[in-house]
mmCIF file of C-alpha atoms and ligand atoms in Angstrom:
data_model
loop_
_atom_site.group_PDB
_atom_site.id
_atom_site.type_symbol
_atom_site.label_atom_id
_atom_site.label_comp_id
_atom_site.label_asym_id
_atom_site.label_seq_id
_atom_site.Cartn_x
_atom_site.Cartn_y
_atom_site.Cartn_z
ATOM 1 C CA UNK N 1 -13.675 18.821 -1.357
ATOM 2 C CA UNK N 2 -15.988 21.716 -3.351
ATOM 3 C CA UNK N 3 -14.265 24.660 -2.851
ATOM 4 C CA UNK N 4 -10.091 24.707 -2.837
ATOM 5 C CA UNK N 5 -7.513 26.956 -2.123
ATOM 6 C CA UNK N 6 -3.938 25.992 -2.781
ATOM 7 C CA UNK N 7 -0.801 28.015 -1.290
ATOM 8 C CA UNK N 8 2.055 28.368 -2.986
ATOM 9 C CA UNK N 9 0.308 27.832 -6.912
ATOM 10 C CA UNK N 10 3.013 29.104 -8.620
ATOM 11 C CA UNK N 11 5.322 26.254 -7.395
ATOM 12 C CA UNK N 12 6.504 22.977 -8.913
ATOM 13 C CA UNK N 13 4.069 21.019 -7.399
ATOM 14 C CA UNK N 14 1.705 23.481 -6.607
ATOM 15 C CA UNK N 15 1.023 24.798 -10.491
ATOM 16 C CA UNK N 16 0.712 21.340 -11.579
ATOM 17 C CA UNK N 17 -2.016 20.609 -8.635
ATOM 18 C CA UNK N 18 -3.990 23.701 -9.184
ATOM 19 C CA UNK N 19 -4.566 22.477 -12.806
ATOM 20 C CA UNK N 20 -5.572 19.044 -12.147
ATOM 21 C CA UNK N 21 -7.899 20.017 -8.893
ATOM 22 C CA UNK N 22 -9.658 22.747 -11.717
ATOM 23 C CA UNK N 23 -10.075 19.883 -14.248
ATOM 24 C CA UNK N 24 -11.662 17.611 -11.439
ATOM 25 C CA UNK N 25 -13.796 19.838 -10.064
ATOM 26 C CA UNK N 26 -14.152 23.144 -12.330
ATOM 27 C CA UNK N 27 -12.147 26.062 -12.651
ATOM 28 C CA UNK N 28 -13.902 28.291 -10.430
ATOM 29 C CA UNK N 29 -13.795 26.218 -7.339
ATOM 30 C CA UNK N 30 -9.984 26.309 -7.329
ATOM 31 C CA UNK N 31 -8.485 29.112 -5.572
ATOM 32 C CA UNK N 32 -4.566 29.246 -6.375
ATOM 33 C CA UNK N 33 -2.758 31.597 -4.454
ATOM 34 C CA UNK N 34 0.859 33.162 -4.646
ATOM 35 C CA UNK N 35 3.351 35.464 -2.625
ATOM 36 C CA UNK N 36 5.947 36.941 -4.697
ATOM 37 C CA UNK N 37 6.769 35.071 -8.035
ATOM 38 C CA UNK N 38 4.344 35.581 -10.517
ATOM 39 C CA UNK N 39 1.788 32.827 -11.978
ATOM 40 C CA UNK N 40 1.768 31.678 -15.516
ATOM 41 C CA UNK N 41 -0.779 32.932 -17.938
ATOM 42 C CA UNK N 42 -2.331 29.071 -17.790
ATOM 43 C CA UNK N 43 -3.067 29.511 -14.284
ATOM 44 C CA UNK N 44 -4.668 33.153 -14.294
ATOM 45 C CA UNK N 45 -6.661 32.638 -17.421
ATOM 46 C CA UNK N 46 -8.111 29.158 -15.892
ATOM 47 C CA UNK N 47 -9.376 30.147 -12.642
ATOM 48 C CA UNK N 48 -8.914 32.773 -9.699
ATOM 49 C CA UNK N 49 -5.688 33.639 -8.440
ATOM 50 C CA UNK N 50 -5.136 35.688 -5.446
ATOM 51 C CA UNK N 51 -1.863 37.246 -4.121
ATOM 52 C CA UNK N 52 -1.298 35.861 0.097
ATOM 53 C CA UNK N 53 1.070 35.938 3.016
ATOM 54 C CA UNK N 54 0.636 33.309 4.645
ATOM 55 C CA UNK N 55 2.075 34.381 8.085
ATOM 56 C CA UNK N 56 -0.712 36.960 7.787
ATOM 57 C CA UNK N 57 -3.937 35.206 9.327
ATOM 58 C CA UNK N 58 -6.285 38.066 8.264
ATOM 59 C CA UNK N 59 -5.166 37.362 4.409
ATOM 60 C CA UNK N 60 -6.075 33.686 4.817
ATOM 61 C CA UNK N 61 -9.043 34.229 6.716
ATOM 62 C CA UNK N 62 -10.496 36.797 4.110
ATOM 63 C CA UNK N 63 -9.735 34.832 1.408
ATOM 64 C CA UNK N 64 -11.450 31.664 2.768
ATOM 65 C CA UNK N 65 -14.313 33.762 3.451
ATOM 66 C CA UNK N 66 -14.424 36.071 0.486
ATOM 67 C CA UNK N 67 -14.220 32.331 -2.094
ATOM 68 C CA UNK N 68 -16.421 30.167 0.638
ATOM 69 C CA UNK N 69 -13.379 27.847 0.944
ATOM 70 C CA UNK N 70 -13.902 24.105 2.080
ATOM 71 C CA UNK N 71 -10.499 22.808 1.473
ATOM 72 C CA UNK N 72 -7.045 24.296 1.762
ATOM 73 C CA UNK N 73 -4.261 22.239 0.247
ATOM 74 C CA UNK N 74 -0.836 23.783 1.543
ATOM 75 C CA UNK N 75 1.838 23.704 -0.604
ATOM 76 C CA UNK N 76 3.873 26.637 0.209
ATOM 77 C CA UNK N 77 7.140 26.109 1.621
ATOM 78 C CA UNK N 78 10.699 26.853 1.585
ATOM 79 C CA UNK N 79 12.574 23.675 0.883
ATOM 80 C CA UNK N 80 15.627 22.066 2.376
ATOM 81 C CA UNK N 81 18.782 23.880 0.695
ATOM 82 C CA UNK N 82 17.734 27.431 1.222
ATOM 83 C CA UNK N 83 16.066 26.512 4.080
ATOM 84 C CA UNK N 84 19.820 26.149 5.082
ATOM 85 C CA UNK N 85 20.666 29.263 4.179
ATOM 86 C CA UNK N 86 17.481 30.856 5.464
ATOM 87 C CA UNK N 87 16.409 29.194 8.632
ATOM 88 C CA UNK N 88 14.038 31.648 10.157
ATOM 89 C CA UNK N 89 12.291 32.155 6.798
ATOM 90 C CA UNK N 90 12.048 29.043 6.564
ATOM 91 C CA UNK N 91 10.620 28.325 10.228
ATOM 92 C CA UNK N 92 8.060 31.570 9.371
ATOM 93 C CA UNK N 93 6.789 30.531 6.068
ATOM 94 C CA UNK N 94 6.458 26.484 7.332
ATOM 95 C CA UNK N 95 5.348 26.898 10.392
ATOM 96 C CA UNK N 96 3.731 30.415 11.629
ATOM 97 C CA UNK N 97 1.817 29.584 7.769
ATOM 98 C CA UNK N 98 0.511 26.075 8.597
ATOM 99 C CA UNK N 99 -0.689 27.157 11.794
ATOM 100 C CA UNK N 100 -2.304 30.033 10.768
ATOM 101 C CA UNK N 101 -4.193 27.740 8.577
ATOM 102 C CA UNK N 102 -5.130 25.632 10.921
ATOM 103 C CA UNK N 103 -6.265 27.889 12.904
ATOM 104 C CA UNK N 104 -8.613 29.499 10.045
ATOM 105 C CA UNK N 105 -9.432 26.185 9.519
ATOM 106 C CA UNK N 106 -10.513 25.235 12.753
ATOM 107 C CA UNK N 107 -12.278 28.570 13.674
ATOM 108 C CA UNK N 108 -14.812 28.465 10.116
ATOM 109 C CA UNK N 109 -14.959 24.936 10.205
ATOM 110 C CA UNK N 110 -13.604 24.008 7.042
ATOM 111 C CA UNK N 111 -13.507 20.014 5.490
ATOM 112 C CA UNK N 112 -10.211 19.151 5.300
ATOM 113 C CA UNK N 113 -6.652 20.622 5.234
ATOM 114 C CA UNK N 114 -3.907 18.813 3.586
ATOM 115 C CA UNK N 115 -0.158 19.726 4.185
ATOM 116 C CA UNK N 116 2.204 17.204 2.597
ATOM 117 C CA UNK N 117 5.580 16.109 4.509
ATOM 118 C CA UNK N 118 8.775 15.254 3.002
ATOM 119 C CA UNK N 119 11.779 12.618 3.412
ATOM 120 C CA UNK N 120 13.209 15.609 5.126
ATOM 121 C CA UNK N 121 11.630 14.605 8.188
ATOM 122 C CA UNK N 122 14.033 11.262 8.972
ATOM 123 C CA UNK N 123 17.349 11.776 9.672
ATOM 124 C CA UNK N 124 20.494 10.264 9.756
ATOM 125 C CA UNK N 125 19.678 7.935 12.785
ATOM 126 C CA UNK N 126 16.454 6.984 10.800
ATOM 127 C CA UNK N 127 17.221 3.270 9.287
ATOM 128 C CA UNK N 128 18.662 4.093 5.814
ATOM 129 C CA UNK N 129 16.532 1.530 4.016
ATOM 130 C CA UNK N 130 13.293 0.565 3.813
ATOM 131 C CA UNK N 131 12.261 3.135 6.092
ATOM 132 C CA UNK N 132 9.802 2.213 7.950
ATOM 133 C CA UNK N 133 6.366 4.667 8.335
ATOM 134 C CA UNK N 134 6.711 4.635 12.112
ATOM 135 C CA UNK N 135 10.357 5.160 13.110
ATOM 136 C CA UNK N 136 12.823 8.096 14.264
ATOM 137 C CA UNK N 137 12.393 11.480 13.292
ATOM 138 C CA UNK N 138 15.595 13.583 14.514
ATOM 139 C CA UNK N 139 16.101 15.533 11.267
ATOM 140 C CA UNK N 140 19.216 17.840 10.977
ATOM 141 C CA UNK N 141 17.913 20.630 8.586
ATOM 142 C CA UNK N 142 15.264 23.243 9.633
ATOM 143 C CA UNK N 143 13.374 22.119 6.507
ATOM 144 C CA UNK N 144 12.996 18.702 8.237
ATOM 145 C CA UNK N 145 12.294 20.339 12.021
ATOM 146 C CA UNK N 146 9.157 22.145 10.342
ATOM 147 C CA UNK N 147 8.085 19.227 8.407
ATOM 148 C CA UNK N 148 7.870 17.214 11.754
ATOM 149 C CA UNK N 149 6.713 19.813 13.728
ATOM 150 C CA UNK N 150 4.301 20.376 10.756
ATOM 151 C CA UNK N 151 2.922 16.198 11.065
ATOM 152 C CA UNK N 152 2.411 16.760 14.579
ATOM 153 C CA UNK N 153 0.653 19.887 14.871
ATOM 154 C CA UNK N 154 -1.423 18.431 12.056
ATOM 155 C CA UNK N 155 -2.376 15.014 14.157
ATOM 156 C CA UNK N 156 -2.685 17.473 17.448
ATOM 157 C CA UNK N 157 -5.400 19.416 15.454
ATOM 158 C CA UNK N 158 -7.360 16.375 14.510
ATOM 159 C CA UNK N 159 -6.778 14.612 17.759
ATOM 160 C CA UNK N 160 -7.898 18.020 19.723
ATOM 161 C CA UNK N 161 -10.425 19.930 17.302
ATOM 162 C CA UNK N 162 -11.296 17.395 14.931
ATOM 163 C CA UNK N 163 -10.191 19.447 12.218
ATOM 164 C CA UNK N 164 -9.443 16.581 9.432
ATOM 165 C CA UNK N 165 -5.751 17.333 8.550
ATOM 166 C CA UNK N 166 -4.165 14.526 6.092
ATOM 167 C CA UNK N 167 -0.450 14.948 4.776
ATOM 168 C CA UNK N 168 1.864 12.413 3.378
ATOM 169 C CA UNK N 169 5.895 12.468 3.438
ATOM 170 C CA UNK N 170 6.926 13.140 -0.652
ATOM 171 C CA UNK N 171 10.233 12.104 -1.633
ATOM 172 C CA UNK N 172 11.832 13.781 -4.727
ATOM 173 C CA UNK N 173 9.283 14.801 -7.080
ATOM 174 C CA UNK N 174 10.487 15.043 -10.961
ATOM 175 C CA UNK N 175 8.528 17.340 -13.462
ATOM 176 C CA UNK N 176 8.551 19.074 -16.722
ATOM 177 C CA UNK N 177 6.539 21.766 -16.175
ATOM 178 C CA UNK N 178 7.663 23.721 -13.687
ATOM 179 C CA UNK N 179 10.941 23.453 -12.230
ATOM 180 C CA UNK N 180 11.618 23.080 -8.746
ATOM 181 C CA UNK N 181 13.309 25.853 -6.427
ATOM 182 C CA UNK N 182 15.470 25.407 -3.572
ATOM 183 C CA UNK N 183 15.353 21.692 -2.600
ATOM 184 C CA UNK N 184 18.275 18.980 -2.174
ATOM 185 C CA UNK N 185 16.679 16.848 -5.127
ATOM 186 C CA UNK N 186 16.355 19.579 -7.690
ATOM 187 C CA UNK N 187 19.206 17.691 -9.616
ATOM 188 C CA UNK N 188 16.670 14.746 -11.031
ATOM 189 C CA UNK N 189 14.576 17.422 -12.475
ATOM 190 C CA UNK N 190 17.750 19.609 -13.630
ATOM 191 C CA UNK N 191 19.405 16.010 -15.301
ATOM 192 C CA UNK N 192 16.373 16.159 -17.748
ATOM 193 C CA UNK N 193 16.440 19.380 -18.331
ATOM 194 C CA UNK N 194 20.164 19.752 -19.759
ATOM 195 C CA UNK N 195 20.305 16.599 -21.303
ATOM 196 C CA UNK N 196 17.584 17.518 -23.632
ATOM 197 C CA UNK N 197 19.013 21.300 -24.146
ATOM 198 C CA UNK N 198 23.133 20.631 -23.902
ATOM 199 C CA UNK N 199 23.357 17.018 -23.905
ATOM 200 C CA UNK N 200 25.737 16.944 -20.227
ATOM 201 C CA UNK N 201 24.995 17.859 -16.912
ATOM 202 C CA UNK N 202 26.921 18.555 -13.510
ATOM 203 C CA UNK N 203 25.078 16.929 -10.389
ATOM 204 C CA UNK N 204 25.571 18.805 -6.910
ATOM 205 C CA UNK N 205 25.628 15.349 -5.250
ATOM 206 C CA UNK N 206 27.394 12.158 -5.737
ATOM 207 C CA UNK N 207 26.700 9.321 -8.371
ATOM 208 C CA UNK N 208 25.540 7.019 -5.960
ATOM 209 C CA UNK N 209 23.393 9.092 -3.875
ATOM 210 C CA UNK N 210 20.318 7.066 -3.821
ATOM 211 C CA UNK N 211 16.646 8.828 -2.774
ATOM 212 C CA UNK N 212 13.356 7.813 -3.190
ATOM 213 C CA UNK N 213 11.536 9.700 -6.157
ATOM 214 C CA UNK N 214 8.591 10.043 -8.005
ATOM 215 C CA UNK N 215 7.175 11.555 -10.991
ATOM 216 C CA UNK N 216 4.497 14.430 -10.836
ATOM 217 C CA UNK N 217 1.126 12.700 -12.027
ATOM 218 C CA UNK N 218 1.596 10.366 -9.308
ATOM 219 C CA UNK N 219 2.740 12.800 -6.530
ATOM 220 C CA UNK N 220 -0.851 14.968 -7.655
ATOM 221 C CA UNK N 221 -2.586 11.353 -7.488
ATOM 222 C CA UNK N 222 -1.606 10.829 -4.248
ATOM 223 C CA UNK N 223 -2.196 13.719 -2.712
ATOM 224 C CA UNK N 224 -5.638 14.096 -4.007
ATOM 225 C CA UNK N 225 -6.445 9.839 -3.500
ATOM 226 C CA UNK N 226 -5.441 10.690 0.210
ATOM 227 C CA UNK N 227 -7.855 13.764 0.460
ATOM 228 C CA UNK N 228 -10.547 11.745 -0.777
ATOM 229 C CA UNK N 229 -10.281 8.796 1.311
ATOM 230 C CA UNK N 230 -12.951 7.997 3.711
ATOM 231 C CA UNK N 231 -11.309 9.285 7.415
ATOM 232 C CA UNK N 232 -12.584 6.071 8.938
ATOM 233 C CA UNK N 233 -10.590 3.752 7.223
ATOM 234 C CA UNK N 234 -6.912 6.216 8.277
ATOM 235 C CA UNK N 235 -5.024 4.959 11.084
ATOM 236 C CA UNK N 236 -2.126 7.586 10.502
ATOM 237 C CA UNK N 237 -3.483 11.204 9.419
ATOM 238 C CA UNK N 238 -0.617 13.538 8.540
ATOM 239 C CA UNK N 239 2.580 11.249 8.192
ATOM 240 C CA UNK N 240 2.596 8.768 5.715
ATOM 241 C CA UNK N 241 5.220 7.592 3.624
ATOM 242 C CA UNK N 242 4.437 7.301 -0.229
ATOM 243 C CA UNK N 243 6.918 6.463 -2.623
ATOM 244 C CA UNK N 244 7.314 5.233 -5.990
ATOM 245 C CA UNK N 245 11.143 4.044 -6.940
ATOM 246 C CA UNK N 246 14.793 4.675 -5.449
ATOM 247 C CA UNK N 247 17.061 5.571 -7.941
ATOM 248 C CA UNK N 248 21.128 7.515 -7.861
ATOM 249 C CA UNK N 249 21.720 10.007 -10.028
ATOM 250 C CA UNK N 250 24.760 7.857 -12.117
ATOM 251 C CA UNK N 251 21.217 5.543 -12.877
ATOM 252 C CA UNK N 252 19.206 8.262 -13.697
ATOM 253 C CA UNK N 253 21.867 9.218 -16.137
ATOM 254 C CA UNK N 254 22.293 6.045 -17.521
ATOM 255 C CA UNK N 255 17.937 5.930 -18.174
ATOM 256 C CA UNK N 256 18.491 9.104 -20.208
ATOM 257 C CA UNK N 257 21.803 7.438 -22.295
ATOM 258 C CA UNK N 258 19.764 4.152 -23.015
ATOM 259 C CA UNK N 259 17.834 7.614 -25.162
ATOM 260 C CA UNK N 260 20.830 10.030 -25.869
ATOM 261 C CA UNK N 261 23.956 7.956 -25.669
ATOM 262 C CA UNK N 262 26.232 11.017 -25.980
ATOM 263 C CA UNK N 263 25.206 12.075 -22.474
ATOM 264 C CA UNK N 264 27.487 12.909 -20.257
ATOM 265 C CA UNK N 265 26.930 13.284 -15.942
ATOM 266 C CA UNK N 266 30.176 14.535 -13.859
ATOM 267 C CA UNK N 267 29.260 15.199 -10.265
ATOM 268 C CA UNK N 268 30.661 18.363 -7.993
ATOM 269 C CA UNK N 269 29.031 17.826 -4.285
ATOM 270 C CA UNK N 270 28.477 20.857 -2.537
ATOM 271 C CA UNK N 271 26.874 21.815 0.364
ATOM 272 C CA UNK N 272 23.363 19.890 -0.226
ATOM 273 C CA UNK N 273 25.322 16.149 -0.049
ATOM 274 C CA UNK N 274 24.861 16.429 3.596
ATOM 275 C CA UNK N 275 21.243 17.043 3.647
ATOM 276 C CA UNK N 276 20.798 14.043 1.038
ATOM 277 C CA UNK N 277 22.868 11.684 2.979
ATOM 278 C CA UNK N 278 21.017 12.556 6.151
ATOM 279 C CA UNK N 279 17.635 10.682 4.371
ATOM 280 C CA UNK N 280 16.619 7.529 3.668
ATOM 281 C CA UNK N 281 17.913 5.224 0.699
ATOM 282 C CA UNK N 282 14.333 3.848 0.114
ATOM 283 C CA UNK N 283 11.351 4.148 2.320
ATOM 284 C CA UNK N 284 8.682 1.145 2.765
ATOM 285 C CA UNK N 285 5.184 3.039 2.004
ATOM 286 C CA UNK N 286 2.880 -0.201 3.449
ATOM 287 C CA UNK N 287 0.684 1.760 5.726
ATOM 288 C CA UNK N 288 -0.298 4.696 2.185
ATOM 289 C CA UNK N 289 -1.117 1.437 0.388
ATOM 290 C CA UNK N 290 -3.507 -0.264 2.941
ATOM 291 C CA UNK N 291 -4.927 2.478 4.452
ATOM 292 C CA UNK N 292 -6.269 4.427 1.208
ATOM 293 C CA UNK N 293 -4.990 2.513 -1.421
ATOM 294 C CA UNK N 294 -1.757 4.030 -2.560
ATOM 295 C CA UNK N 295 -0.052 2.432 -6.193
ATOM 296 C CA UNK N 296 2.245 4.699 -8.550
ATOM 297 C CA UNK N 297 2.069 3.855 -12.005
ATOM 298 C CA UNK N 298 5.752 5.137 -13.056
ATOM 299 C CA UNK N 299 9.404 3.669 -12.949
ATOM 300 C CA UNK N 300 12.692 5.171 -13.568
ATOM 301 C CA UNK N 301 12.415 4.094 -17.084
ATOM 302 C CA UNK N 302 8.735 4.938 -17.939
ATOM 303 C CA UNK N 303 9.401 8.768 -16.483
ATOM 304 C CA UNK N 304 12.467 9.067 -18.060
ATOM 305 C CA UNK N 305 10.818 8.054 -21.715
ATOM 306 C CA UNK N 306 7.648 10.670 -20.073
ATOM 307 C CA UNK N 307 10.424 13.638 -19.067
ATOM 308 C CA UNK N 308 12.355 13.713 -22.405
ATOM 309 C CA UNK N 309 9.456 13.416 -24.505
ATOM 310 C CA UNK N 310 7.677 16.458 -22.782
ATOM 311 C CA UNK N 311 10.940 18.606 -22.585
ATOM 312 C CA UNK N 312 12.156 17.999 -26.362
ATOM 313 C CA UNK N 313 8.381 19.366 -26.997
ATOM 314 C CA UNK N 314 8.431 22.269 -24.696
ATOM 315 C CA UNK N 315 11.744 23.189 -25.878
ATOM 316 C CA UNK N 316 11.262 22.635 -29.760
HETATM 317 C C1 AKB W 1 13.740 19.003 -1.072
HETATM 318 O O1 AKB W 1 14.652 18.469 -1.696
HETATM 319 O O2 AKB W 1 13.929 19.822 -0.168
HETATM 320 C C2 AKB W 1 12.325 18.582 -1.390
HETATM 321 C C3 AKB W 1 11.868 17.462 -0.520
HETATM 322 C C4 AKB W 1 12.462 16.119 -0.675
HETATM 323 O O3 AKB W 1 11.012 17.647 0.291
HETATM 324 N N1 AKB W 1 12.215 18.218 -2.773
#
């Protein structure tokens, strides 16, 4: 891992890793890339950023070429609610992208490709808790189909090329700095958000929808601990589970009251309940923490102290 490019930079995950992979390993040798949204002054003045589409295989060829890529981290995607609504973008951008990197990939020979998963790929047949790493994948959103589709076509590459394609399965990832856009668990980033601007906040799913979630310093630690572990001690390549707590949003709400008591959740379920009762409760991440030595470091309570903090300063 020398020389990175990351798809989809300008995204909540994405911005955050493009930062941390330029602190690691120098601002030149990460490569962020963006389609149509615009990137921050931070990531423009730090390093190169280059405008891509994805489903274009010359743009990602060139640009490998033109920055001597070794790495690509994929992290452009569109996510599970307006994947709804959008269902052949969605299928375009998730899967005619990935493979195009892969195949750019495998034709220049490049190190390593990483393409993370998501909860979205059980379903409601999955078992609900605990999920196990190795289990039923019969998702019901198109979101979830590519994110499958997206493990297996990873493992096929390895298994048939030898390309080294890692990925693991994120659950809901909560940040400050950039919010998220178009996913089912949007609301645990949103919750922080209005408590610290209006003090109340109205959830699109039910108080006791519980999903597994993370905050963002692990979900960039885990994605660059599994890049850098040695191949020969991975048994799975492109679908493991990582998680770090399971939490509804009714105890979500009542982390941010033990901070603002006059808080105040009410809860209108629209359209995305579905999708979040068609994944798992909790998910057992085992085969991440023996196989390259997976361990998040925050809790409900420690991210909730982390988000309100951060957000009371960036909106001071
Ligand atoms: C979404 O809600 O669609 C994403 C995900 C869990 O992959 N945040």
């Amino acid at each position: 891992m020398k020389r990175i490019l990351v798809t989809g930079s300008v995204g909540q995950i994405g911005s955050e890793l493009v930062m941390e992979l330029r602190n690691r390993l120098g601002n030149d040798n990460v490569l962020g890339t963006f389609h149509r949204t615009l990137p921050t002054e931070e990531l423009t003045e730090s390093g190169p950023m280059e405008k891509i589409r994805i489903q274009d295989v010359d743009d990602v060829a060139r640009l490998v070429e033109e920055y001597d890529i070794d790495t690509v981290f994929n992290m452009a995607a569109i996510l599970s609610a307006v994947g709804e609504q959008k269902p052949q973008l969605c299928w375009d951008v998730n899967m005619n992208g990935f493979i195009n990197i892969l195949e750019v990939a495998r034709e220049k020979e490049l190190r390593q490709v990483i393409n993370p998963s998501s909860i979205a790929a059980f379903g409601p047949e999955t078992p609900l808790q605990n999920t196990p790493n190795d289990t039923i994948l019969k998702p019901k959103t198109m979101y979830g189909v590519t994110k499958v589709a997206g493990e297996i076509l990873g493992d096929y590459y390895f298994h048939r090329y030898g390309l080294d394609v890692r990925g693991m399965r994120l659950p809901g990832i909560v940040s400050w700095k950039t919010p998220p856009g178009g996913g089912t668990t949007d609301y645990s980033v949103a919750i922080y958000y209005e408590a610290v601007q209006h003090r109340r906040y109205t959830c699109f799913v039910k108080e006791d929808t519980r999903l597994p979630l993370m905050y963002m310093p692990d979900c960039l630690n885990s994605m660059i601990d599994l890049a850098q572990a040695p191949l020969e001690d991975l048994i799975h390549h492109c679908d493991f589970n990582v998680t770090a707590f399971s939490n509804s949003p009714a105890e979500i709400a009542e982390s941010i009251k033990g901070h603002y008591p006059d808080f105040e959740a009410t809860y209108e379920p629209d359209f995305r309940q579905a999708i979040a009762d068609s994944w798992p409760d909790s998910i057992d991440d085992s085969a991440a923490r023996a196989e390259w030595g997976w361990d998040p470091e925050y809790n409900l309570e420690k991210m909730t102290v982390d988000m309100l903090e951060t957000l009371e300063r960036k909106f001071a």
